[in-house]
CSV table of C-alpha atoms and ligand atoms in Angstrom, one decimal:
chain,number,residue,atom,x,y,z
H,250,MET,CA,108.4,111.9,81.2
H,251,ASP,CA,110.4,109.2,79.4
H,252,ASN,CA,108.9,106.0,77.9
H,253,ILE,CA,109.7,103.8,80.9
H,254,ASP,CA,108.2,106.3,83.4
H,255,CYS,CA,105.1,106.5,81.2
H,256,ALA,CA,104.8,102.7,81.2
H,257,LYS,CA,105.3,102.5,85.0
H,258,LYS,CA,102.7,105.2,85.6
H,259,GLU,CA,100.2,103.4,83.3
H,260,ILE,CA,100.8,100.0,84.9
H,261,ARG,CA,100.3,101.5,88.4
H,262,ALA,CA,97.1,103.2,87.2
H,263,VAL,CA,95.7,99.9,85.9
H,264,ILE,CA,96.6,98.0,89.0
H,265,ALA,CA,95.1,100.7,91.2
H,266,GLY,CA,91.8,99.5,89.8
H,267,SER,CA,92.2,96.0,91.0
H,268,ARG,CA,89.5,94.6,93.3
H,269,VAL,CA,92.2,92.6,95.2
H,270,PRO,CA,93.1,95.0,98.0
H,271,GLU,CA,96.8,93.9,98.3
H,272,ASP,CA,97.5,94.3,94.5
H,273,PRO,CA,98.8,97.9,94.3
H,274,ARG,CA,101.1,97.4,97.4
H,275,HIS,CA,102.3,94.0,96.1
H,276,ALA,CA,103.3,95.5,92.7
H,277,ASP,CA,105.5,98.2,94.2
H,278,ASN,CA,106.7,95.9,96.9
H,279,THR,CA,107.8,93.3,94.4
H,280,LEU,CA,109.8,96.0,92.6
H,281,GLU,CA,111.4,97.1,95.9
H,282,TRP,CA,112.4,93.4,96.6
H,283,LEU,CA,113.7,93.1,93.1
H,284,LEU,CA,116.0,96.2,93.6
H,285,CYS,CA,117.0,94.8,97.0
H,286,LEU,CA,118.1,91.5,95.5
H,287,GLU,CA,119.6,93.1,92.4
H,288,PRO,CA,120.2,96.9,92.6
H,289,ASP,CA,121.2,97.0,88.9
H,290,ALA,CA,118.0,95.3,87.6
H,291,GLY,CA,117.3,96.9,84.2
H,292,ASP,CA,114.1,98.4,82.8
H,293,ALA,CA,112.6,95.2,81.5
H,294,LEU,CA,112.9,93.5,84.9
H,295,GLN,CA,111.6,96.5,86.7
H,296,LEU,CA,108.6,96.8,84.4
H,297,ALA,CA,107.9,93.0,84.8
H,298,ALA,CA,108.1,93.3,88.6
H,299,LEU,CA,105.5,96.0,88.6
H,300,ALA,CA,103.2,94.4,86.1
H,301,HIS,CA,103.5,90.7,86.7
H,302,ASP,CA,100.0,90.4,88.3
H,303,ILE,CA,98.3,93.0,86.1
H,304,ASP,CA,95.9,90.3,84.9
H,305,ARG,CA,94.2,90.5,88.3
H,306,ALA,CA,93.3,94.2,87.9
H,307,ILE,CA,90.9,93.9,85.0
H,308,GLU,CA,87.7,92.1,86.1
H,309,GLU,CA,86.3,91.5,82.6
H,310,ILE,CA,89.3,89.6,81.3
H,311,LYS,CA,91.0,88.2,84.4
H,312,VAL,CA,91.7,84.5,84.7
H,313,ARG,CA,89.6,82.9,87.4
H,314,ARG,CA,90.8,80.2,89.8
H,315,ALA,CA,87.5,78.4,89.7
H,316,ASP,CA,87.9,77.7,86.0
H,317,PHE,CA,91.0,75.6,86.6
H,318,ASP,CA,91.3,72.2,88.4
H,319,ASP,CA,95.1,72.6,88.6
H,320,TYR,CA,96.7,75.6,90.5
H,321,ASP,CA,99.8,75.6,88.2
H,322,ALA,CA,97.6,75.7,85.1
H,323,PHE,CA,95.7,78.6,86.5
H,324,LYS,CA,98.9,80.5,87.3
H,325,ALA,CA,100.2,79.9,83.8
H,326,ALA,CA,97.0,81.3,82.2
H,327,HIS,CA,97.2,84.2,84.6
H,328,ALA,CA,100.8,85.0,83.4
H,329,ARG,CA,99.9,84.7,79.7
H,330,ASN,CA,96.9,87.0,80.1
H,331,GLY,CA,99.0,89.6,81.9
H,332,VAL,CA,101.5,89.6,79.0
H,333,GLU,CA,98.8,90.8,76.6
H,334,ILE,CA,97.8,93.7,78.9
H,335,LEU,CA,101.4,94.7,79.5
H,336,ARG,CA,102.4,94.6,75.8
H,337,SER,CA,99.7,97.0,74.9
H,338,ILE,CA,100.7,99.5,77.6
H,339,LEU,CA,104.4,99.3,76.6
H,340,ILE,CA,103.6,99.8,72.9
H,341,GLN,CA,101.3,102.7,73.8
H,342,CYS,CA,104.2,104.3,75.7
H,343,ASP,CA,106.6,103.7,72.8
H,344,VAL,CA,109.0,101.6,74.8
H,345,GLU,CA,111.8,100.2,72.8
H,346,GLY,CA,111.1,96.8,71.2
H,347,ASP,CA,113.8,94.8,73.0
H,348,ILE,CA,112.6,96.0,76.4
H,349,VAL,CA,108.9,95.2,75.4
H,350,ASP,CA,109.8,91.6,74.4
H,351,GLU,CA,112.0,91.0,77.5
H,352,ALA,CA,109.5,92.4,80.0
H,353,CYS,CA,106.7,90.3,78.4
H,354,ARG,CA,108.8,87.2,78.4
H,355,LEU,CA,109.6,87.7,82.1
H,356,VAL,CA,105.9,88.2,83.0
H,357,GLU,CA,105.1,85.0,81.0
H,358,VAL,CA,107.5,82.9,83.1
H,359,HIS,CA,107.3,84.7,86.4
H,360,GLU,CA,105.6,81.8,88.1
H,361,VAL,CA,108.2,79.3,87.1
H,362,GLY,CA,111.5,81.1,86.5
H,363,GLY,CA,114.2,79.1,84.7
H,364,ASP,CA,116.9,81.6,84.0
H,365,PRO,CA,118.8,84.1,86.2
H,366,ARG,CA,116.5,87.1,85.4
H,367,SER,CA,113.2,85.3,85.7
H,368,ASP,CA,114.5,83.6,88.9
H,369,LEU,CA,115.1,87.0,90.4
H,370,LEU,CA,111.6,88.1,89.5
H,371,LYS,CA,110.1,84.9,90.9
H,372,ASP,CA,112.0,85.4,94.2
H,373,ALA,CA,111.0,89.1,94.5
H,374,ASP,CA,107.3,88.2,93.8
H,375,SER,CA,107.4,85.3,96.3
H,376,ILE,CA,109.1,87.3,99.1
H,377,SER,CA,106.6,90.0,98.6
H,378,TYR,CA,103.7,87.6,99.0
H,379,PHE,CA,105.0,86.9,102.5
H,380,ASP,CA,105.9,90.5,103.2
H,381,VAL,CA,102.6,92.2,102.2
H,382,ASN,CA,100.0,89.7,100.8
H,383,LEU,CA,99.8,87.0,103.4
H,384,PRO,CA,97.9,88.9,106.1
H,385,LEU,CA,95.2,90.1,103.7
H,386,TYR,CA,95.0,86.7,102.0
H,387,TYR,CA,94.4,85.1,105.4
H,388,GLN,CA,91.6,87.5,106.2
H,389,ARG,CA,89.9,86.5,103.0
H,390,GLU,CA,90.7,82.8,102.6
H,391,GLY,CA,91.3,81.5,106.1
H,392,TRP,CA,93.9,79.1,107.6
H,393,ALA,CA,93.8,76.1,105.2
H,394,GLU,CA,94.0,78.0,101.9
H,395,THR,CA,96.5,80.5,103.2
H,396,LYS,CA,98.7,77.6,104.4
H,397,ARG,CA,98.5,75.9,101.0
H,398,ARG,CA,99.3,79.1,99.2
H,399,SER,CA,102.1,79.9,101.5
H,400,SER,CA,103.7,76.4,101.3
H,401,TRP,CA,103.5,76.6,97.5
H,402,GLY,CA,105.2,80.1,97.7
H,403,TYR,CA,107.9,79.0,100.1
H,404,ARG,CA,108.9,75.9,98.1
H,405,ARG,CA,109.6,78.0,95.1
H,406,LEU,CA,112.0,80.4,96.9
H,407,SER,CA,115.7,80.2,96.3
H,408,ALA,CA,117.9,79.5,99.4
H,409,ARG,CA,118.8,83.2,99.6
H,410,ALA,CA,115.1,84.3,99.5
H,411,LYS,CA,114.1,81.7,102.1
H,412,LYS,CA,116.6,83.3,104.5
H,413,LEU,CA,114.8,86.6,104.0
H,414,VAL,CA,111.3,85.2,104.4
H,415,ASP,CA,112.5,83.3,107.6
H,416,LYS,CA,113.0,86.7,109.2
H,417,ILE,CA,109.6,88.1,108.5
H,418,CYS,CA,107.5,88.9,111.5
H,419,TYR,CA,103.7,89.5,111.8
H,420,GLN,CA,101.9,91.3,114.6
H,421,ASP,CA,99.3,88.6,114.7
H,422,GLU,CA,100.5,85.4,116.6
H,423,THR,CA,98.2,83.2,114.4
H,424,LEU,CA,100.1,84.3,111.3
H,425,MET,CA,103.4,83.8,113.0
H,426,GLN,CA,102.3,80.2,113.8
H,427,LEU,CA,101.3,79.7,110.2
H,428,LEU,CA,104.6,80.9,108.9
H,429,ARG,CA,106.5,78.8,111.4
H,430,GLU,CA,104.6,75.7,110.2
H,431,VAL,CA,105.2,76.6,106.5
H,432,ILE,CA,108.9,77.1,107.1
H,433,HIS,CA,109.3,73.9,109.2
H,434,GLU,CA,107.5,71.8,106.6
H,435,GLY,CA,109.4,73.4,103.8
H,436,ILE,CA,112.7,72.4,105.3
H,437,HIS,CA,111.8,68.9,106.4
G,644,FE2,FE1,102.7,88.4,92.4
């Protein structure tokens, strides 16, 4: 097994321990969306896509929403914490220094983007929220919080990613209604 495969396996093993039920599926689904948006995405981007939410998998050190007044401040702390966990996995698997640095940088900025590579990761992550997280998020958090979270996620999509999310269908009519409202309010 090469270094990158070692790192991917280790990242998946850590995320498999998350108490958030959608986390393992979301990690792989973000990687799938990344490769759909950019088939030539390199190792650093692929590792970042898999690991971007790794912070949520470790209960003892995970950043808690309740400790932050501001949702963006919470998300920034979540990203920084994830970087530390990812860096130790990549070093343990002997991944090349440049790839370690770039994967960690991408995880650190995955909530905000700002350059073509981190914008790709942000899009893949945000599309995946709608693709796999939203139904489970709704079961746990209810209408109002899911709508807030979804509107926040929709606003940060690129125009290209919005088109993909606009085509998503859920079996549950309530969720379809929620998505329609989010899209409508996101356009107007
Ligand atoms: Fe995510």
